[in-house]
Coordinates of C-alpha atoms in Angstrom, one line a residue:
Chain N
X617 CA 30.0 -5.1 -21.5
X618 CA 28.4 -8.5 -21.6
X619 CA 25.2 -7.5 -19.7
X620 CA 21.7 -7.3 -21.0
X621 CA 21.4 -4.6 -23.7
X622 CA 18.2 -2.8 -24.6
X623 CA 17.5 -0.4 -27.5
X624 CA 16.4 2.3 -27.7
X625 CA 17.0 3.9 -24.3
X626 CA 14.2 6.4 -24.9
X627 CA 11.2 6.4 -27.3
X628 CA 8.7 9.2 -27.7
X629 CA 5.8 8.5 -29.9
X630 CA 2.3 9.8 -30.7
X631 CA -0.8 8.0 -29.6
X632 CA -1.8 5.4 -32.2
X633 CA 1.7 4.7 -33.5
X634 CA 3.4 1.4 -33.3
X635 CA 6.7 1.0 -31.5
X636 CA 9.2 -1.9 -31.3
X637 CA 11.9 -2.4 -28.7
X638 CA 14.9 -4.8 -28.8
X639 CA 16.6 -6.8 -26.1
X640 CA 19.9 -8.6 -26.3
X641 CA 20.3 -10.9 -23.3
X642 CA 23.5 -12.2 -21.8
X643 CA 24.7 -14.7 -24.4
X644 CA 24.6 -17.9 -22.4
X645 CA 21.2 -17.2 -20.9
X646 CA 18.3 -19.2 -22.3
X647 CA 15.5 -17.4 -20.4
X648 CA 14.4 -13.9 -21.4
X649 CA 11.8 -11.8 -19.6
X650 CA 9.9 -8.6 -20.4
X651 CA 8.7 -6.4 -17.5
X652 CA 7.0 -3.0 -17.4
X653 CA 7.7 -0.5 -14.6
X654 CA 5.9 2.7 -13.8
X655 CA 6.9 5.3 -11.3
X656 CA 6.7 4.1 -7.7
X657 CA 5.9 0.5 -8.6
X658 CA 7.8 -2.7 -8.9
X659 CA 8.5 -4.4 -12.2
X660 CA 5.3 -6.0 -13.6
X661 CA 5.6 -9.2 -15.5
X662 CA 4.6 -9.1 -19.2
X663 CA 6.0 -12.3 -20.8
X664 CA 9.0 -14.7 -20.9
X665 CA 10.8 -17.0 -23.2
X666 CA 12.8 -20.1 -22.8
X667 CA 15.0 -20.2 -25.9
X668 CA 12.6 -19.3 -28.7
X669 CA 9.4 -20.6 -27.0
X670 CA 7.2 -18.0 -25.4
X671 CA 6.1 -19.9 -22.2
X672 CA 3.9 -17.4 -20.4
X673 CA 2.2 -14.2 -21.1
X674 CA 0.5 -12.0 -18.5
X675 CA -3.3 -11.8 -18.6
X676 CA -2.8 -8.1 -18.1
X677 CA -1.2 -7.9 -21.5
X678 CA -3.5 -6.7 -24.2
X679 CA -3.6 -8.0 -27.7
X680 CA -1.7 -4.8 -28.8
X681 CA 1.4 -6.2 -27.2
X682 CA 3.4 -8.9 -28.9
X683 CA 6.9 -10.3 -28.3
X684 CA 9.1 -12.6 -30.3
X685 CA 12.4 -14.3 -29.8
X686 CA 12.9 -16.0 -33.2
X687 CA 16.3 -17.6 -32.9
X688 CA 16.4 -17.9 -29.1
X689 CA 18.8 -15.0 -28.8
X690 CA 17.6 -11.4 -29.0
X691 CA 13.9 -10.5 -28.5
X692 CA 11.6 -7.8 -29.7
X693 CA 8.6 -6.3 -28.0
X694 CA 6.1 -4.5 -30.2
X695 CA 3.2 -2.3 -29.0
X696 CA 0.6 -1.5 -31.6
X697 CA -1.7 1.5 -31.6
X698 CA 0.0 3.0 -28.5
X699 CA -2.0 4.6 -25.8
X700 CA -1.0 7.1 -23.2
X701 CA -1.3 4.4 -20.6
X702 CA 1.5 2.5 -22.2
X703 CA 4.0 5.1 -21.1
X704 CA 6.4 3.3 -18.8
X705 CA 9.8 1.8 -18.5
X706 CA 10.1 -1.5 -20.3
X707 CA 12.7 -3.7 -18.8
X708 CA 14.2 -6.8 -20.3
X709 CA 15.9 -9.4 -18.1
X710 CA 17.6 -12.7 -18.7
X711 CA 18.6 -15.7 -16.6
X712 CA 20.4 -18.9 -17.1
X713 CA 17.3 -20.9 -16.2
X714 CA 19.3 -23.3 -14.1
X715 CA 17.4 -24.0 -10.9
X716 CA 17.0 -20.8 -8.9
X717 CA 19.0 -18.3 -11.0
X718 CA 18.5 -14.5 -10.6
X719 CA 17.3 -12.1 -13.2
X720 CA 19.8 -9.8 -14.8
X721 CA 18.2 -6.6 -16.0
X722 CA 18.9 -4.3 -18.9
X723 CA 18.8 -0.5 -18.5
X724 CA 15.3 -0.4 -20.0
X725 CA 13.5 1.5 -22.7
X726 CA 11.5 4.5 -21.5
X727 CA 8.4 4.9 -23.6
X728 CA 6.5 8.2 -23.6
X729 CA 3.2 8.3 -25.5
X730 CA 2.0 11.8 -26.3
Chain Q
X1441 CA -0.7 -16.6 -8.8
X1442 CA 1.8 -15.3 -6.3
X1443 CA 1.2 -12.0 -4.5
X1444 CA 4.2 -10.2 -2.9
X1445 CA 3.6 -7.4 -0.4
X1446 CA 6.4 -5.1 0.7
X1447 CA 6.6 -2.7 3.6
X1448 CA 7.4 0.1 4.3
X1449 CA 7.0 2.0 1.1
X1450 CA 9.4 4.7 2.3
X1451 CA 12.1 4.6 5.0
X1452 CA 14.5 7.2 6.3
X1453 CA 17.3 6.4 8.6
X1454 CA 20.3 8.2 10.0
X1455 CA 23.7 7.2 8.6
X1456 CA 25.1 4.4 10.7
X1457 CA 21.7 3.1 11.8
X1458 CA 20.1 -0.2 10.5
X1459 CA 17.3 -0.5 8.0
X1460 CA 14.8 -3.3 7.8
X1461 CA 12.5 -4.0 4.9
X1462 CA 9.8 -6.7 5.1
X1463 CA 8.0 -8.7 2.4
X1464 CA 5.3 -11.4 2.5
X1465 CA 4.3 -13.8 -0.2
X1466 CA 1.2 -15.9 -0.7
X1467 CA 2.3 -19.0 -2.6
X1468 CA 3.9 -21.6 -0.3
X1469 CA 5.5 -23.2 -3.3
X1470 CA 7.8 -20.2 -3.9
X1471 CA 11.3 -21.2 -3.3
X1472 CA 13.6 -18.4 -4.3
X1473 CA 13.7 -14.8 -3.0
X1474 CA 16.0 -12.2 -4.5
X1475 CA 16.4 -8.6 -3.5
X1476 CA 17.2 -5.9 -6.0
X1477 CA 18.5 -2.3 -5.5
X1478 CA 17.5 0.3 -8.0
X1479 CA 19.1 3.7 -8.1
X1480 CA 17.4 6.5 -9.8
X1481 CA 17.4 6.1 -13.6
X1482 CA 19.3 2.8 -13.4
X1483 CA 18.5 -0.9 -13.8
X1484 CA 17.5 -3.1 -10.8
X1485 CA 20.6 -4.9 -9.6
X1486 CA 20.7 -8.1 -7.5
X1487 CA 22.1 -7.5 -4.1
X1488 CA 21.4 -10.7 -2.2
X1489 CA 19.2 -13.7 -2.6
X1490 CA 18.0 -16.7 -0.5
X1491 CA 16.6 -20.1 -1.3
X1492 CA 13.9 -21.8 0.6
X1493 CA 16.2 -24.4 2.2
X1494 CA 18.1 -21.6 4.1
X1495 CA 16.8 -19.4 6.9
X1496 CA 19.4 -16.7 6.8
X1497 CA 22.1 -15.4 4.6
X1498 CA 24.6 -12.6 5.1
X1499 CA 26.9 -10.6 2.9
X1500 CA 28.9 -8.0 4.6
X1501 CA 26.4 -5.3 5.8
X1502 CA 23.4 -7.0 4.1
X1503 CA 21.5 -9.9 5.4
X1504 CA 18.2 -11.6 4.5
X1505 CA 16.1 -13.8 6.7
X1506 CA 13.3 -16.2 5.5
X1507 CA 10.4 -17.6 7.5
X1508 CA 8.8 -20.2 5.3
X1509 CA 6.0 -21.0 7.9
X1510 CA 4.9 -17.4 8.1
X1511 CA 5.7 -16.8 4.4
X1512 CA 7.8 -13.7 5.0
X1513 CA 11.3 -12.6 4.4
X1514 CA 13.2 -9.5 5.3
X1515 CA 16.2 -7.4 4.2
X1516 CA 18.5 -6.0 6.9
X1517 CA 21.1 -3.4 6.1
X1518 CA 23.4 -2.5 9.0
X1519 CA 25.7 0.5 9.3
X1520 CA 23.9 2.3 6.6
X1521 CA 25.7 4.7 4.3
X1522 CA 24.4 7.5 2.0
X1523 CA 25.2 5.3 -1.0
X1524 CA 22.6 2.8 0.3
X1525 CA 19.9 5.3 -0.6
X1526 CA 17.9 3.7 -3.4
X1527 CA 14.6 1.8 -4.0
X1528 CA 14.8 -1.8 -2.9
X1529 CA 12.5 -4.5 -4.4
X1530 CA 11.9 -8.0 -3.0
X1531 CA 10.8 -10.8 -5.3
X1532 CA 9.6 -14.4 -5.1
X1533 CA 9.7 -17.1 -7.6
X1534 CA 9.2 -20.9 -8.0
X1535 CA 11.8 -22.7 -10.1
X1536 CA 9.5 -25.7 -10.4
X1537 CA 6.8 -23.8 -12.3
X1538 CA 8.7 -21.7 -14.8
X1539 CA 10.6 -19.4 -12.6
X1540 CA 8.4 -16.4 -13.1
X1541 CA 9.4 -13.6 -10.7
X1542 CA 6.8 -11.6 -8.7
X1543 CA 8.0 -8.3 -7.3
X1544 CA 7.0 -6.2 -4.4
X1545 CA 6.1 -2.5 -4.8
X1546 CA 9.4 -1.3 -3.6
X1547 CA 10.8 0.6 -0.6
X1548 CA 12.5 4.0 -1.1
X1549 CA 15.3 4.1 1.4
X1550 CA 16.9 7.4 2.3
X1551 CA 20.1 7.5 4.4
X1552 CA 20.5 10.9 6.0
X1553 CA 24.2 11.9 6.5

Protein backbone atom coordinates (compact mmCIF):
# COMPACT_ATOMS: atom_id res chain seq x y z
CA UNK A 1 0.00 0.00 0.00
CA UNK A 2 1.60 3.25 -1.10
CA UNK A 3 -0.92 5.52 0.57
CA UNK A 4 -0.46 7.79 3.56
CA UNK A 5 0.41 5.81 6.68
CA UNK A 6 -0.18 6.93 10.25
CA UNK A 7 0.91 5.40 13.53
CA UNK A 8 -0.39 4.55 15.99
CA UNK A 9 -4.03 4.02 15.00
CA UNK A 10 -5.20 4.55 18.55
CA UNK A 11 -3.61 6.20 21.57
CA UNK A 12 -5.03 6.39 25.07
CA UNK A 13 -3.16 8.58 27.48
CA UNK A 14 -3.66 10.23 30.83
CA UNK A 15 -4.06 13.95 31.12
CA UNK A 16 -0.71 15.67 31.43
CA UNK A 17 1.26 13.10 29.46
CA UNK A 18 3.03 13.81 26.18
CA UNK A 19 2.15 11.94 23.00
CA UNK A 20 3.77 11.74 19.57
CA UNK A 21 2.20 10.62 16.32
CA UNK A 22 3.93 9.72 13.09
CA UNK A 23 2.87 10.20 9.47
CA UNK A 24 4.49 8.74 6.37
CA UNK A 25 3.18 10.52 3.27
CA UNK A 26 2.98 9.21 -0.26
CA UNK A 27 6.62 9.11 -1.28
CA UNK A 28 6.57 11.57 -4.17
CA UNK A 29 4.43 14.12 -2.33
CA UNK A 30 6.28 17.18 -1.05
CA UNK A 31 3.38 18.69 0.91
CA UNK A 32 2.23 17.24 4.21
CA UNK A 33 -0.68 18.44 6.29
CA UNK A 34 -1.97 17.76 9.78
CA UNK A 35 -5.66 18.09 10.56
CA UNK A 36 -7.75 17.41 13.64
CA UNK A 37 -11.28 16.05 13.42
CA UNK A 38 -13.85 15.75 16.17
CA UNK A 39 -17.17 13.94 15.96
CA UNK A 40 -19.60 15.64 13.63
CA UNK A 41 -17.10 18.17 12.36
CA UNK A 42 -14.99 18.60 9.28
CA UNK A 43 -11.21 18.34 9.38
CA UNK A 44 -9.68 21.37 11.10
CA UNK A 45 -6.33 22.59 9.77
CA UNK A 46 -3.40 22.44 12.18
CA UNK A 47 -0.24 22.90 10.13
CA UNK A 48 1.45 22.01 6.86
CA UNK A 49 4.90 21.47 5.41
CA UNK A 50 6.42 21.85 2.01
CA UNK A 51 9.37 19.50 2.08
CA UNK A 52 11.00 20.13 5.47
CA UNK A 53 9.74 23.70 5.84
CA UNK A 54 6.73 24.33 8.07
CA UNK A 55 4.89 26.97 6.04
CA UNK A 56 1.82 27.62 8.10
CA UNK A 57 0.48 26.90 11.54
CA UNK A 58 -3.09 27.47 12.66
CA UNK A 59 -3.62 30.26 15.15
CA UNK A 60 -5.84 27.83 17.01
CA UNK A 61 -2.85 25.60 17.69
CA UNK A 62 -1.55 26.07 21.21
CA UNK A 63 2.11 26.06 22.14
CA UNK A 64 1.66 22.51 23.43
CA UNK A 65 1.51 21.29 19.83
CA UNK A 66 4.60 20.95 17.70
CA UNK A 67 5.24 19.28 14.39
CA UNK A 68 8.39 18.41 12.53
CA UNK A 69 9.37 17.02 9.17
CA UNK A 70 13.14 16.87 9.51
CA UNK A 71 14.10 15.30 6.21
CA UNK A 72 11.12 16.26 4.16
CA UNK A 73 9.71 12.75 4.31
CA UNK A 74 7.85 11.52 7.42
CA UNK A 75 6.44 13.94 9.98
CA UNK A 76 5.74 13.80 13.69
CA UNK A 77 3.12 15.66 15.69
CA UNK A 78 3.75 16.02 19.39
CA UNK A 79 1.26 17.15 21.99
CA UNK A 80 2.71 18.06 25.36
CA UNK A 81 0.79 18.05 28.65
CA UNK A 82 -2.30 16.59 27.02
CA UNK A 83 -5.74 17.82 28.04
CA UNK A 84 -9.11 16.11 27.69
CA UNK A 85 -10.01 18.62 24.99
CA UNK A 86 -7.21 17.22 22.85
CA UNK A 87 -9.19 14.01 22.36
CA UNK A 88 -9.86 13.78 18.64
CA UNK A 89 -8.87 12.06 15.43
CA UNK A 90 -5.59 13.44 14.09
CA UNK A 91 -5.44 13.13 10.34
CA UNK A 92 -2.38 13.45 8.18
CA UNK A 93 -2.63 14.16 4.47
CA UNK A 94 -0.19 14.70 1.65
CA UNK A 95 -0.32 16.22 -1.80
CA UNK A 96 2.02 16.64 -4.71
CA UNK A 97 1.81 20.40 -4.39
CA UNK A 98 1.53 20.75 -8.15
CA UNK A 99 -1.10 23.41 -8.90
CA UNK A 100 -4.48 22.27 -7.68
CA UNK A 101 -3.72 18.82 -6.33
CA UNK A 102 -6.00 17.04 -3.86
CA UNK A 103 -5.20 15.87 -0.38
CA UNK A 104 -4.71 12.17 0.21
CA UNK A 105 -5.54 11.28 3.80
CA UNK A 106 -4.19 8.65 6.11
CA UNK A 107 -6.42 6.58 8.39
CA UNK A 108 -5.70 8.88 11.30
CA UNK A 109 -4.64 8.46 14.91
CA UNK A 110 -7.48 8.50 17.41
CA UNK A 111 -6.35 10.12 20.65
CA UNK A 112 -8.27 9.64 23.87
CA UNK A 113 -7.13 11.63 26.89
CA UNK A 114 -8.50 10.31 30.18
CA UNK B 1 -9.14 33.47 5.97
CA UNK B 2 -11.54 31.30 4.03
CA UNK B 3 -14.87 30.23 5.56
CA UNK B 4 -16.73 27.27 4.08
CA UNK B 5 -20.33 26.58 5.02
CA UNK B 6 -22.11 23.36 4.14
CA UNK B 7 -25.80 22.43 4.12
CA UNK B 8 -27.67 20.36 5.06
CA UNK B 9 -25.96 18.70 8.00
CA UNK B 10 -28.06 15.57 7.55
CA UNK B 11 -29.89 14.24 4.52
CA UNK B 12 -32.03 11.14 4.06
CA UNK B 13 -33.17 9.99 0.64
CA UNK B 14 -34.87 6.93 -0.75
CA UNK B 15 -32.73 4.61 -2.82
CA UNK B 16 -32.80 5.72 -6.42
CA UNK B 17 -33.55 9.35 -5.63
CA UNK B 18 -31.08 12.20 -6.05
CA UNK B 19 -29.15 13.95 -3.29
CA UNK B 20 -27.81 17.50 -3.38
CA UNK B 21 -25.34 19.01 -0.95
CA UNK B 22 -24.49 22.70 -1.09
CA UNK B 23 -21.46 24.69 0.04
CA UNK B 24 -20.59 28.35 0.07
CA UNK B 25 -17.17 29.95 0.44
CA UNK B 26 -16.08 33.44 1.36
CA UNK B 27 -12.71 33.99 -0.36
CA UNK B 28 -13.15 34.82 -4.03
CA UNK B 29 -9.51 33.83 -4.60
CA UNK B 30 -10.23 30.16 -3.84
CA UNK B 31 -9.76 28.23 -7.05
CA UNK B 32 -10.04 24.53 -6.23
CA UNK B 33 -12.98 22.69 -4.70
CA UNK B 34 -12.70 18.98 -3.85
CA UNK B 35 -15.37 16.78 -2.31
CA UNK B 36 -14.56 13.98 0.11
CA UNK B 37 -16.57 10.97 1.26
CA UNK B 38 -15.91 9.58 4.71
CA UNK B 39 -17.39 6.29 5.79
CA UNK B 40 -17.62 5.49 9.47
CA UNK B 41 -14.19 4.88 10.94
CA UNK B 42 -12.40 5.43 7.65
CA UNK B 43 -10.30 8.13 6.06
CA UNK B 44 -11.83 10.90 3.93
CA UNK B 45 -11.52 9.93 0.27
CA UNK B 46 -11.66 12.23 -2.71
CA UNK B 47 -14.68 11.56 -4.90
CA UNK B 48 -14.68 14.50 -7.29
CA UNK B 49 -13.12 17.93 -7.62
CA UNK B 50 -13.59 21.06 -9.70
CA UNK B 51 -11.33 23.94 -10.60
CA UNK B 52 -12.44 27.53 -10.86
CA UNK B 53 -12.15 27.66 -14.63
CA UNK B 54 -14.88 25.03 -14.97
CA UNK B 55 -18.59 25.36 -14.20
CA UNK B 56 -19.55 21.71 -14.02
CA UNK B 57 -17.92 18.32 -13.87
CA UNK B 58 -19.50 14.88 -13.97
CA UNK B 59 -18.25 11.41 -13.13
CA UNK B 60 -20.87 8.69 -13.58
CA UNK B 61 -23.55 9.30 -10.90
CA UNK B 62 -21.69 12.19 -9.27
CA UNK B 63 -21.56 15.76 -10.50
CA UNK B 64 -20.31 19.02 -9.08
CA UNK B 65 -21.34 22.52 -10.12
CA UNK B 66 -19.56 25.78 -9.34
CA UNK B 67 -20.92 29.32 -9.39
CA UNK B 68 -17.95 31.64 -8.90
CA UNK B 69 -20.03 34.80 -8.89
CA UNK B 70 -22.22 33.56 -6.05
CA UNK B 71 -19.33 31.71 -4.43
CA UNK B 72 -21.13 28.42 -4.07
CA UNK B 73 -20.68 24.89 -5.29
CA UNK B 74 -22.82 21.80 -5.04
CA UNK B 75 -22.50 18.03 -5.13
CA UNK B 76 -25.18 16.06 -6.95
CA UNK B 77 -25.56 12.31 -6.57
CA UNK B 78 -28.11 10.65 -8.83
CA UNK B 79 -29.65 7.18 -8.55
CA UNK B 80 -28.48 6.91 -4.98
CA UNK B 81 -27.54 3.52 -3.56
CA UNK B 82 -27.19 2.34 0.06
CA UNK B 83 -23.40 2.32 -0.31
CA UNK B 84 -23.55 6.09 -0.90
CA UNK B 85 -24.43 6.45 2.79
CA UNK B 86 -21.54 8.34 4.40
CA UNK B 87 -20.47 11.80 5.53
CA UNK B 88 -19.56 14.13 2.68
CA UNK B 89 -17.25 17.12 3.09
CA UNK B 90 -16.69 19.98 0.72
CA UNK B 91 -13.47 21.97 0.76
CA UNK B 92 -11.98 25.08 -0.80
CA UNK B 93 -8.39 26.00 -1.41
CA UNK B 94 -6.24 28.56 -3.20
CA UNK B 95 -3.21 27.15 -4.95
CA UNK B 96 -1.71 30.64 -5.26
CA UNK B 97 -1.43 31.14 -1.50
CA UNK B 98 -0.13 27.87 -0.20
CA UNK B 99 -2.95 25.49 -1.05
CA UNK B 100 -4.35 25.25 2.45
CA UNK B 101 -7.67 23.44 2.43
CA UNK B 102 -10.70 24.67 4.35
CA UNK B 103 -13.44 22.12 5.00
CA UNK B 104 -17.15 22.36 5.52
CA UNK B 105 -18.75 20.76 8.57
CA UNK B 106 -20.01 17.76 6.65
CA UNK B 107 -23.30 16.26 5.51
CA UNK B 108 -24.37 12.88 6.81
CA UNK B 109 -26.18 11.18 3.94
CA UNK B 110 -28.41 8.18 4.57
CA UNK B 111 -29.82 6.27 1.62
CA UNK B 112 -32.85 4.26 2.67
CA UNK B 113 -33.23 0.95 0.81
